CSV table of C-alpha atoms in Angstrom, one decimal:
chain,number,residue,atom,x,y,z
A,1,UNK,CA,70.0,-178.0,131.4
A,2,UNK,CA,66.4,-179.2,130.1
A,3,UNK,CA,65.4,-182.0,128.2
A,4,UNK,CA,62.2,-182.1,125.9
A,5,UNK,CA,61.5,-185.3,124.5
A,6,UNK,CA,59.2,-185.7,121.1
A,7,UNK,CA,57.0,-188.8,120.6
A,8,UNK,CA,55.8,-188.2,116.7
A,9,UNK,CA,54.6,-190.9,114.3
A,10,UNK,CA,57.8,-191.2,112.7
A,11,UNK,CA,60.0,-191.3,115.8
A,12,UNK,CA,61.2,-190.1,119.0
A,13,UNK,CA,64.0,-187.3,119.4
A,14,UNK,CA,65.2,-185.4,121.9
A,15,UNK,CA,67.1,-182.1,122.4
A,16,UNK,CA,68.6,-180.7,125.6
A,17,UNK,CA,68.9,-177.1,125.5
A,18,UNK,CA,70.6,-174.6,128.1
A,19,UNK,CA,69.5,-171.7,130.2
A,20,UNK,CA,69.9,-169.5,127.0
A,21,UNK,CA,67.8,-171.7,124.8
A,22,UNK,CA,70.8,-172.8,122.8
A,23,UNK,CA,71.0,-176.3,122.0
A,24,UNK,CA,73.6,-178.9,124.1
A,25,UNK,CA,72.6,-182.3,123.1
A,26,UNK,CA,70.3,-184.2,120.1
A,27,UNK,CA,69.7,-187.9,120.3
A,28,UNK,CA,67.2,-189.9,117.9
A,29,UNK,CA,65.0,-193.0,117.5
A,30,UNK,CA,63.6,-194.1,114.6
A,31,UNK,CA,60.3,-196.1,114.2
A,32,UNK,CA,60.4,-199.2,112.0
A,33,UNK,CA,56.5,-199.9,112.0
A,34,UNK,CA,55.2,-203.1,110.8
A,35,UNK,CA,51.5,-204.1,110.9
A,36,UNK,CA,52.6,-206.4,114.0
A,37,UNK,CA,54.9,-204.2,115.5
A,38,UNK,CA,54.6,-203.9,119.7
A,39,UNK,CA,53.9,-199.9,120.1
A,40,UNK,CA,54.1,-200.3,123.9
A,41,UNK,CA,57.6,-201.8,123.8
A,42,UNK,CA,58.6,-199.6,120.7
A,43,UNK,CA,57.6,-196.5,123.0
A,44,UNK,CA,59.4,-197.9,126.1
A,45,UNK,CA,62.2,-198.9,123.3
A,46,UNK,CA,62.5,-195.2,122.4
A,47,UNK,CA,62.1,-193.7,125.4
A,48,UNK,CA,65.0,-195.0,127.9
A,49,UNK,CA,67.0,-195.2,124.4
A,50,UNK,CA,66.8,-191.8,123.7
A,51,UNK,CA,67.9,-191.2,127.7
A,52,UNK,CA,71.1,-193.7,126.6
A,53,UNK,CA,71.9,-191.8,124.0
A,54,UNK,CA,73.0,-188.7,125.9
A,55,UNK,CA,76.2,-188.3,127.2
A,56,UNK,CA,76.8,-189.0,130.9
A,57,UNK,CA,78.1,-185.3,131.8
A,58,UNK,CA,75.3,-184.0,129.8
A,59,UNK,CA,72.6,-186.2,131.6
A,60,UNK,CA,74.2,-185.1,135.4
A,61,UNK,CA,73.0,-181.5,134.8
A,62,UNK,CA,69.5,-181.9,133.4
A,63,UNK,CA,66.9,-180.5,136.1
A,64,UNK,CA,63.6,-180.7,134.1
A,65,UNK,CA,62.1,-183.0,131.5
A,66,UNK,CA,59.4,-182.4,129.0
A,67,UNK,CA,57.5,-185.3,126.7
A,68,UNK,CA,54.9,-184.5,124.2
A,69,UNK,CA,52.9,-187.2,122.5
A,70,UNK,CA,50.8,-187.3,119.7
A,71,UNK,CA,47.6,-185.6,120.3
A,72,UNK,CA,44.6,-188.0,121.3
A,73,UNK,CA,46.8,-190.9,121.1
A,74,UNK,CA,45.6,-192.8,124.0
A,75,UNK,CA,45.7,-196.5,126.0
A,76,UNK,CA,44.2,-198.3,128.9
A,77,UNK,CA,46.3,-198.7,132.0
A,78,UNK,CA,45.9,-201.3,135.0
A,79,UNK,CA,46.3,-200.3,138.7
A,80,UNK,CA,50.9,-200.4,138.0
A,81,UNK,CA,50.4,-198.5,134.9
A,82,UNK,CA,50.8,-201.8,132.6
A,83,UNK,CA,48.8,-201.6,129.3
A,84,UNK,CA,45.8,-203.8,129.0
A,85,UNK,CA,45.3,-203.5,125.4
A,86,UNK,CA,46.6,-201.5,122.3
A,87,UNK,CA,46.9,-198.0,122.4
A,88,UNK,CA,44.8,-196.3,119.6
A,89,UNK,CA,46.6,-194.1,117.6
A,90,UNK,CA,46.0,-190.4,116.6
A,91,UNK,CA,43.9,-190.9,113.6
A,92,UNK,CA,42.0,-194.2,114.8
A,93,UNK,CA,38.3,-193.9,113.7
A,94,UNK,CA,37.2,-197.2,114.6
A,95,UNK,CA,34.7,-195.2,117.4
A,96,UNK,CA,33.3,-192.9,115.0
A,97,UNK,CA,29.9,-194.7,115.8
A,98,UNK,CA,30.2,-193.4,119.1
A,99,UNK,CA,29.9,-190.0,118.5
A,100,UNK,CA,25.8,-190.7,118.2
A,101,UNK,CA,26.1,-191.8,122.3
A,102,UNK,CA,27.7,-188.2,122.6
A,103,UNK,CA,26.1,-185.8,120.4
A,104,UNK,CA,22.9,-186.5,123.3
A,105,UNK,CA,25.5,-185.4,126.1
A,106,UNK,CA,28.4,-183.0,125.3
A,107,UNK,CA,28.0,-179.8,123.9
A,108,UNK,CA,27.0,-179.0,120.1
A,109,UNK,CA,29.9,-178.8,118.1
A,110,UNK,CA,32.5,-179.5,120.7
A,111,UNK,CA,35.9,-180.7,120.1
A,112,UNK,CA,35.0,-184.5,121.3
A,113,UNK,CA,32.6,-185.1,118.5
A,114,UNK,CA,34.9,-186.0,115.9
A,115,UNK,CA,35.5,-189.0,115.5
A,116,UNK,CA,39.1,-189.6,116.6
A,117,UNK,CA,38.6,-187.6,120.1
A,118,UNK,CA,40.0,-189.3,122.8
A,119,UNK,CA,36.9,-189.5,124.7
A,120,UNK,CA,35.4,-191.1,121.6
A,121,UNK,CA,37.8,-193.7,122.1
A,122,UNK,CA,37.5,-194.4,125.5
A,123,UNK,CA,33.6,-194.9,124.9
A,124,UNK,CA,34.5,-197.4,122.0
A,125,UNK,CA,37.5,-198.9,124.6
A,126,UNK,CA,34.7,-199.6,127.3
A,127,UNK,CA,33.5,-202.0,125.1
A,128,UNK,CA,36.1,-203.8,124.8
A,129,UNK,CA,37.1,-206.9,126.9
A,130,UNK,CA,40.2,-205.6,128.0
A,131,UNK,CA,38.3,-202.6,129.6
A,132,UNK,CA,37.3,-204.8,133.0
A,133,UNK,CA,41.6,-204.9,133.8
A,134,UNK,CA,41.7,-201.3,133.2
A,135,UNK,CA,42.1,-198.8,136.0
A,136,UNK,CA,43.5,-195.9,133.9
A,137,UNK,CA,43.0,-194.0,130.7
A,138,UNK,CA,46.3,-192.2,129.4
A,139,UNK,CA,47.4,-190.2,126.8
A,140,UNK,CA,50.5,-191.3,124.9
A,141,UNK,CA,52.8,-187.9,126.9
A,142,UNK,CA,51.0,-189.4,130.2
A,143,UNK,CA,51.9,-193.0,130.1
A,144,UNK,CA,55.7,-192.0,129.1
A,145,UNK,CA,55.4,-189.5,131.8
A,146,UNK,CA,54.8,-191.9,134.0
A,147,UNK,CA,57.4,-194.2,133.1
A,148,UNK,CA,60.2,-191.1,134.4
A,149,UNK,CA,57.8,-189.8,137.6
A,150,UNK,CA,56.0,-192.8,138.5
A,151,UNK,CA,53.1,-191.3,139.3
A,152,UNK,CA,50.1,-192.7,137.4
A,153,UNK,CA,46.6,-190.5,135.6
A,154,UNK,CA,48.1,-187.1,135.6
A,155,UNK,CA,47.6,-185.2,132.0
A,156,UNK,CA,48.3,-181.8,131.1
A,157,UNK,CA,45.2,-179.7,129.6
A,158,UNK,CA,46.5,-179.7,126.0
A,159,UNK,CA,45.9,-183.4,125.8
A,160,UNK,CA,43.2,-183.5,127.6
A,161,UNK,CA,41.2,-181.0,125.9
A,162,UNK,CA,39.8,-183.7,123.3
A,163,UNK,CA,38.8,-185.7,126.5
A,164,UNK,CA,36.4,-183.2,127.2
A,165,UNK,CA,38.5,-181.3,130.1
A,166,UNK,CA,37.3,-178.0,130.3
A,167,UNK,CA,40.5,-175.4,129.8
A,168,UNK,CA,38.9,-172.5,130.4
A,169,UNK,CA,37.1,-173.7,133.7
A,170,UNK,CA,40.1,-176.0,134.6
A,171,UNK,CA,37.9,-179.1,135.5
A,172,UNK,CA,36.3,-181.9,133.5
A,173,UNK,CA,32.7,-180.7,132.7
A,174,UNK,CA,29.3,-181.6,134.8
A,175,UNK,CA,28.0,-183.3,131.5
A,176,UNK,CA,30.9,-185.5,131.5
A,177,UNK,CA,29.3,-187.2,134.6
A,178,UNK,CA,26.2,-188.8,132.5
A,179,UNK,CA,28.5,-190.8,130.1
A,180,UNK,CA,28.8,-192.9,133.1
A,181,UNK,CA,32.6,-193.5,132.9
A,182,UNK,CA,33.7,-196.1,135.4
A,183,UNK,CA,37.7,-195.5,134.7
A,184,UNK,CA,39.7,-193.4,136.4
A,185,UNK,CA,40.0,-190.2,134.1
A,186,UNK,CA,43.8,-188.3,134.5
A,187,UNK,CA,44.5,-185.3,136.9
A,188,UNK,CA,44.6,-182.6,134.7
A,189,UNK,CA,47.3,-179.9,135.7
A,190,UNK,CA,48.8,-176.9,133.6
A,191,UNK,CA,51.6,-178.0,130.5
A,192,UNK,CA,55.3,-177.4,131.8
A,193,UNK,CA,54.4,-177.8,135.5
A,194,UNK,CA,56.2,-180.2,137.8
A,195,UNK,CA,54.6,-183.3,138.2
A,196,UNK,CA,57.3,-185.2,140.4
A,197,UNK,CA,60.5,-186.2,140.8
A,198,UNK,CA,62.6,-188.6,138.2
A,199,UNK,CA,62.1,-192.2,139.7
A,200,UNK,CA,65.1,-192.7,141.7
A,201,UNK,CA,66.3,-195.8,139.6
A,202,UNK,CA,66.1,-194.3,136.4
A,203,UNK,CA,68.5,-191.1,138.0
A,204,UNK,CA,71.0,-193.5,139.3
A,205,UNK,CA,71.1,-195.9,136.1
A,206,UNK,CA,72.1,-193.1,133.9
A,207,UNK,CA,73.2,-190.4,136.4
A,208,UNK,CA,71.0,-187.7,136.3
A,209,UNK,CA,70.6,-185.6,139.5
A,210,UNK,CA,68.4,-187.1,142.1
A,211,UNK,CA,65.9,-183.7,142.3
A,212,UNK,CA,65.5,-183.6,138.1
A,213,UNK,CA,62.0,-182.6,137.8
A,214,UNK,CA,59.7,-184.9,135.2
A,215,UNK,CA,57.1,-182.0,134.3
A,216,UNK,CA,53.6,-182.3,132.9
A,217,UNK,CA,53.7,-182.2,128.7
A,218,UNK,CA,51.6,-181.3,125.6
A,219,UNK,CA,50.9,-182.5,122.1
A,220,UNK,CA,53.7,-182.7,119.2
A,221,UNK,CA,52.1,-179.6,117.2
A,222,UNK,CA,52.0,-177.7,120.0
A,223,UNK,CA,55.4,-178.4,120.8
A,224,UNK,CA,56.3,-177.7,117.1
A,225,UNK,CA,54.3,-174.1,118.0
A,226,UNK,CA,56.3,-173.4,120.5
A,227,UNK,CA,59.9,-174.0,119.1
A,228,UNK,CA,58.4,-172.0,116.5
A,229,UNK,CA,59.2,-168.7,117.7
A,230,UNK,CA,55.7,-167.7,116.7
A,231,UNK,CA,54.0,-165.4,119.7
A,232,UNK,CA,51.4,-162.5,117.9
A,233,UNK,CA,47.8,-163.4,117.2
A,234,UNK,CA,47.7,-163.5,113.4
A,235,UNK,CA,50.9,-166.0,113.7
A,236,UNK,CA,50.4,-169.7,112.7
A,237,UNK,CA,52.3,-172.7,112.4
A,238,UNK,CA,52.2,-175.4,109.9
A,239,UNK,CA,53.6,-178.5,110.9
A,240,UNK,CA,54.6,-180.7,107.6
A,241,UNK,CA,55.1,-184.1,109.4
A,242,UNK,CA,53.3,-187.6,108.0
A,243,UNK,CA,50.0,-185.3,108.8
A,244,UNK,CA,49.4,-181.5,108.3
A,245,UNK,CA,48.9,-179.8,111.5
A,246,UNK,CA,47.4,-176.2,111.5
A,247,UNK,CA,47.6,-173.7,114.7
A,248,UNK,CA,47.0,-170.4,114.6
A,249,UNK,CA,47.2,-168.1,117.0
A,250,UNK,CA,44.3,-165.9,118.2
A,251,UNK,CA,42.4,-163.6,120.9
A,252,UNK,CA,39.2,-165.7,120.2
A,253,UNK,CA,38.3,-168.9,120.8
A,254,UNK,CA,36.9,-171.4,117.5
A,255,UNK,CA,35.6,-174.7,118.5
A,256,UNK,CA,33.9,-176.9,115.9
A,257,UNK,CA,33.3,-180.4,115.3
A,258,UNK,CA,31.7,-180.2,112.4
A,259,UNK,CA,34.5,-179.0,110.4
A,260,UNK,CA,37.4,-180.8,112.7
A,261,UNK,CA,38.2,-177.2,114.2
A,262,UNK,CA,39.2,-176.8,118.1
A,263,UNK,CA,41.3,-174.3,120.3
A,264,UNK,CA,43.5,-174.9,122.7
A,265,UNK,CA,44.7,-172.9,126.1
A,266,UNK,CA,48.2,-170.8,125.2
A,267,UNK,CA,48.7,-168.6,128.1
A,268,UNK,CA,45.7,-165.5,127.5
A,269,UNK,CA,45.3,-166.5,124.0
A,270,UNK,CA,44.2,-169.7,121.8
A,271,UNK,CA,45.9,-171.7,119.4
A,272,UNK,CA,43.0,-172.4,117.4
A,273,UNK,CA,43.5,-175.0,114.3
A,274,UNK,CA,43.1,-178.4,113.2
A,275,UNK,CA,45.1,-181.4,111.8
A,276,UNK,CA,44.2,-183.1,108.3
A,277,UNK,CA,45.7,-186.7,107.8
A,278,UNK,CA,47.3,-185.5,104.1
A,279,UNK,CA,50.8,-184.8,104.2
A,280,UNK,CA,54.4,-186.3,104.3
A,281,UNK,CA,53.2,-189.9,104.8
A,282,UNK,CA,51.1,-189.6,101.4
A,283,UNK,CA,54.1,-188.2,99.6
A,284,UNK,CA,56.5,-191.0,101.3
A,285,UNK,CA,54.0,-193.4,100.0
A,286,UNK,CA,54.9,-192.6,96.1
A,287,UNK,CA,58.4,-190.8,96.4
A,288,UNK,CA,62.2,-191.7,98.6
A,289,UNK,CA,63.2,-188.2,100.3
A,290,UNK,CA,66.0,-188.2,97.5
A,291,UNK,CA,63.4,-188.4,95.0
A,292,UNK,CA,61.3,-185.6,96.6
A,293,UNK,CA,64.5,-183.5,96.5
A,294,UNK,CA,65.3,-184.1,93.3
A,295,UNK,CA,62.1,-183.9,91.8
A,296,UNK,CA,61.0,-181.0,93.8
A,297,UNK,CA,63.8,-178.9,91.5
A,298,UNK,CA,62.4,-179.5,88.3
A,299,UNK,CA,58.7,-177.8,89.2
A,300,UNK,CA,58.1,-174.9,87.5
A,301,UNK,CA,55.6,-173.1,90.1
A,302,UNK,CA,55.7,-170.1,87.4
A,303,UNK,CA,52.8,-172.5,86.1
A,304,UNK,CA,49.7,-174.0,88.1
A,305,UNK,CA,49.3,-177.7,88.2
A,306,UNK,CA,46.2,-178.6,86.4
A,307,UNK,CA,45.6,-181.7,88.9
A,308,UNK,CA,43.0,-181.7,91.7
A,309,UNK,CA,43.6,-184.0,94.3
A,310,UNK,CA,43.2,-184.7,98.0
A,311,UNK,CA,46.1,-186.7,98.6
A,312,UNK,CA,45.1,-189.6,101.4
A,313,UNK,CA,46.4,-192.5,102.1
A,314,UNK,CA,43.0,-194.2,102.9
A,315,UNK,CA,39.6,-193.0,103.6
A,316,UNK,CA,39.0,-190.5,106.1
A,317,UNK,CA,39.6,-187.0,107.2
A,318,UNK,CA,39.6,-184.8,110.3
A,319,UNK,CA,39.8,-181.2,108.7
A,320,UNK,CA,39.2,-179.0,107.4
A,321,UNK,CA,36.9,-181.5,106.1
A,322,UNK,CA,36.0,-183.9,108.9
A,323,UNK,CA,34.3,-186.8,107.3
A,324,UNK,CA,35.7,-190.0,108.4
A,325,UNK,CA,34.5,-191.9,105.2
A,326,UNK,CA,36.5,-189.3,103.1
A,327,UNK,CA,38.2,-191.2,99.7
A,328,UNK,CA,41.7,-190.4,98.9
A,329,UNK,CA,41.5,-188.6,95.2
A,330,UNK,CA,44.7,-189.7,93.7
A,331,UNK,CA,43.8,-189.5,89.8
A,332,UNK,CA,44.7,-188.9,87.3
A,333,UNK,CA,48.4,-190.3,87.5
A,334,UNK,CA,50.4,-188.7,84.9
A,335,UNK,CA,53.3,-190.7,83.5
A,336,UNK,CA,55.8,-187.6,84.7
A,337,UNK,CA,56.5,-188.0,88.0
A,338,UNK,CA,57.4,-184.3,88.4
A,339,UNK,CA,53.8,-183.7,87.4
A,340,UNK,CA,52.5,-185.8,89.5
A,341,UNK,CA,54.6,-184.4,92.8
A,342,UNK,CA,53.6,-180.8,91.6
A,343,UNK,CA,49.8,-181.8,91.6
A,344,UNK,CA,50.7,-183.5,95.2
A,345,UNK,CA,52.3,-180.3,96.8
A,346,UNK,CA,49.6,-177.8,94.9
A,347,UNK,CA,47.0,-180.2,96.4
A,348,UNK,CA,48.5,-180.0,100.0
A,349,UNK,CA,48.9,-175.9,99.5
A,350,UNK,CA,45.1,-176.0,99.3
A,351,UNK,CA,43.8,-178.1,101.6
A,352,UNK,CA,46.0,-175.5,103.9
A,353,UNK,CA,44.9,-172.5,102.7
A,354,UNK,CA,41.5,-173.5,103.1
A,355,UNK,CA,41.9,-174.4,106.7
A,356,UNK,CA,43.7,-171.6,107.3
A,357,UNK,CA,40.2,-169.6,105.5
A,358,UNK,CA,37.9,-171.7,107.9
A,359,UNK,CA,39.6,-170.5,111.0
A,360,UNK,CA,39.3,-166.8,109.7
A,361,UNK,CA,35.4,-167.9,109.1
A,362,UNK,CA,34.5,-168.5,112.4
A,363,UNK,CA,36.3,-165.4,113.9
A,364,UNK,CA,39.6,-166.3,114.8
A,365,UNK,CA,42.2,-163.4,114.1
A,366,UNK,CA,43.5,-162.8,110.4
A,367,UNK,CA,46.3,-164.3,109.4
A,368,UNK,CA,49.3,-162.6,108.8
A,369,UNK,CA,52.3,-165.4,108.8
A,370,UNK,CA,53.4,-168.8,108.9
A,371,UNK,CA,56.1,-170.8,110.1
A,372,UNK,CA,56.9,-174.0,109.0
A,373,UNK,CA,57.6,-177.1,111.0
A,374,UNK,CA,58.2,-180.6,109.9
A,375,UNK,CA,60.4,-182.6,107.8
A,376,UNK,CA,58.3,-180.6,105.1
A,377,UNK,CA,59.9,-177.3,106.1
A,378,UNK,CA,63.1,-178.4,104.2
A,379,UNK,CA,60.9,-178.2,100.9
A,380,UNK,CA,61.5,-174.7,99.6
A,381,UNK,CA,59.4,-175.3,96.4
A,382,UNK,CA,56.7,-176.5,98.7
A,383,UNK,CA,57.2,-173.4,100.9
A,384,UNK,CA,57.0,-171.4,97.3
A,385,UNK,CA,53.7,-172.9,96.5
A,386,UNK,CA,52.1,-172.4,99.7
A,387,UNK,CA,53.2,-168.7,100.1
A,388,UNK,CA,51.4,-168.3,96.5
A,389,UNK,CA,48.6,-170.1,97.8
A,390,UNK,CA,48.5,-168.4,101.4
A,391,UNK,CA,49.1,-164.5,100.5
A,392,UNK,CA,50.9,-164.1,103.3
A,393,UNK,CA,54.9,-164.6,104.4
A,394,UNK,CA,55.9,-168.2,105.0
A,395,UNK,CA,59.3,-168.5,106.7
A,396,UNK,CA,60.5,-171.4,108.6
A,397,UNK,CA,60.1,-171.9,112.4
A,398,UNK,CA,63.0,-170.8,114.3
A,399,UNK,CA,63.5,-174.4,115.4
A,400,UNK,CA,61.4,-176.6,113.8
A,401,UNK,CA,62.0,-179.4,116.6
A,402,UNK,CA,59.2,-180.7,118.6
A,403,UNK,CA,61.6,-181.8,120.8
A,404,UNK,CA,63.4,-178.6,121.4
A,405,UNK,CA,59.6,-177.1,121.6
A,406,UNK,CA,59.3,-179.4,125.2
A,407,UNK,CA,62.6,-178.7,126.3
A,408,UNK,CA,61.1,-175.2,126.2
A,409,UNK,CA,58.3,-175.9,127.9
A,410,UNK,CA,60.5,-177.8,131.0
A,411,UNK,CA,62.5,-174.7,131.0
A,412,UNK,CA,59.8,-171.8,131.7
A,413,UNK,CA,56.6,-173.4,131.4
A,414,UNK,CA,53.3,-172.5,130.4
A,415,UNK,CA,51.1,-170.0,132.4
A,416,UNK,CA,47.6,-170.5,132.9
């Protein structure tokens, strides 16, 4: 058996999944966020839940684990793998200013000069106090990672790609060298391999077997990708979270900051795409999922929605407009709220089909269909709108778990 455990922004899951890719087991953790909430106990909270939450016979014949993290979620780690200070989330811009440093070291229009790059953070994290206790930088997957294995600063190239690792070379870059980085930066090994051996504790605690391998992970949307069932260039997967999340799958490589674009490793190909910070949180903001169900019936997407808006909920955007000082256009607000959901979706539909366009733009391979992942997935107006939007057949993923995306990944891996 395999276990693949999803860290999103709304919660943790996990699925266990058998030899034959069926599923054996599903357990759950919800978040309850608050502006003072702990992340670093909520994580460690969810995590060895999550583990509880399977049943005993179930847990004594898993043999390989899989976590995925939000991408460029990252913390600072001392020498025992304690955190020194908050982690930053996924969307923290607060080191925008830092991409100035950068832009006079890395690459034109790499991946790490937008402004929520990992390495962007670190350089705004070396400034801060807590940086003289810290011995590691860590990616969200890393640090749980470690928490099973033991073994501290080991990544997988997926998340470290927007730390400047270089995943066609397989090594951090030579230009890395001059930022003058006096941290110790994560081993960087392929997704899916084995990194170590479940802490011997943790298997005895909750009985699973003493050689269960804890391998390296990936990012949540690529994780959503690969439960997807999605495998031909021209494929692409939309992931419909609290964010929308854009990967499509190509024989050419796009890379570029400007416009929040960036590719990452999949085997021979590249999952090119990019992730804009509109989606499910925005419509959770104005609407209860009974109320998006309900309301979501009474569209008529015969008609177009005569509302223009780029539904944020606060300034800034990563793509396919990356400008961290983006406002949220929410007006007008009609008085009907199925109005105002239909201008919400039709707003979403666009913002996707034009990142979808941009990818095409710079030479990645045309697109020819889309699965859906995400709560969003459910939506079958939605999915309506955005096939009108798209041109192309929008279907939903053949498992539109994250989770079941890493158990996947711990099962067979992913080739270099």
């Amino acid at each position: 058996m395999y276990l693949g455990i999803d860290f999103g922004t709304s919660g943790a899951r996990g699925v266990a999944i058998a030899s034959a890719g069926n599923i054996v087991g599903e357990v759950r953790y919800p978040f309850e966020m608050s502006l003072d909430t702990n992340l670093i106990n909520c994580w460690q909270t969810a995590l060895f839940s999550l583990l509880g939450q399977l049943s005993r016979e179930l847990r004594g014949e898993i043999t390989r684990i899989a976590i995925n993290g939000t991408s460029s979620t990252v913390l600072l780690c001392d020498a025992a793998g304690n955190p020194v200070d908050a982690p930053l989330l996924y969307n923290d811009a607060r080191g925008a200013g830092m991409r100035e440093q950068l832009k006079n070291v890395a690459p034109p229009n790499h991946t790490v000069l937008s402004a929520t790059s990992s390495l962007v953070k670190l350089l705004w994290m070396m400034q801060l106090p807590s940086f003289t206790k810290a011995e590691y930088f860590l990616h969200q997957a890393d640090w749980l990672g470690f928490l099973l294995h033991g073994k501290l600063g080991v990544s997988d190239y997926h998340n470290a790609l927007k730390l400047g690792y270089d995943v066609e070379a397989l090594q951090y870059p030579e230009w890395i060298n001059r930022l003058q980085i006096s941290i110790q930066l994560p081993k960087v090994v392929i997704p899916g391999n084995p990194i170590g051996e479940l802490r011997s504790d943790i298997a005895a605690k909750y009985n699973f077997p003493k050689n269960c391998l804890v391998c390296a992970g990936t990012t949540d949307s690529i994780a959503a990708f690969i439960a997807s069932g999605a495998n031909s260039p021209g494929e692409a997967v939309t992931s419909l979270g609290s964010t929308l999340v854009l990967k499509l799958l190509s024989r050419t490589r796009v890379d570029n900051s400007q416009y929040g674009i960036y590719s990452h490793r999949f085997g021979d190909l590249w999952l090119t795409g990019g992730a804009s910070n509109t989606g499910g949180a925005v419509l959770k903001e104005y609407f209860t999922s009974e109320e998006l169900e309900n309301l979501s019936r009474e569209i008529d997407i015969t008609k177009s929605s005569e509302l223009d808006y780029y539904p944020l909920l606060e300034s800034g955007e990563r793509f396919p407009i990356n400008d961290p000082n983006l406002p949220p256009k929410l007006e007008p607000r009609p008085n009907n709220s199925v109005d105002f959901l239909h201008g919400l979706l039709e707003s979403m539909a666009r913002i996707e089909t034009r990142g979808y366009r941009l990818l095409q733009d710079f030479g990645a391979d045309k697109l020819t269909r889309v699965y859906t992942a995400g709560g969003g997935a459910k939506n079958r107006v939605w999915s309506e709108i955005r096939k009108q939007y798209l041109g192309v057949p929008v279907v939903s993923s053949v498992n539109t778990e994250a989770a079941y995306g890493s158990a996947l990944l711990a099962m067979r891996g992913l080739y270099s």
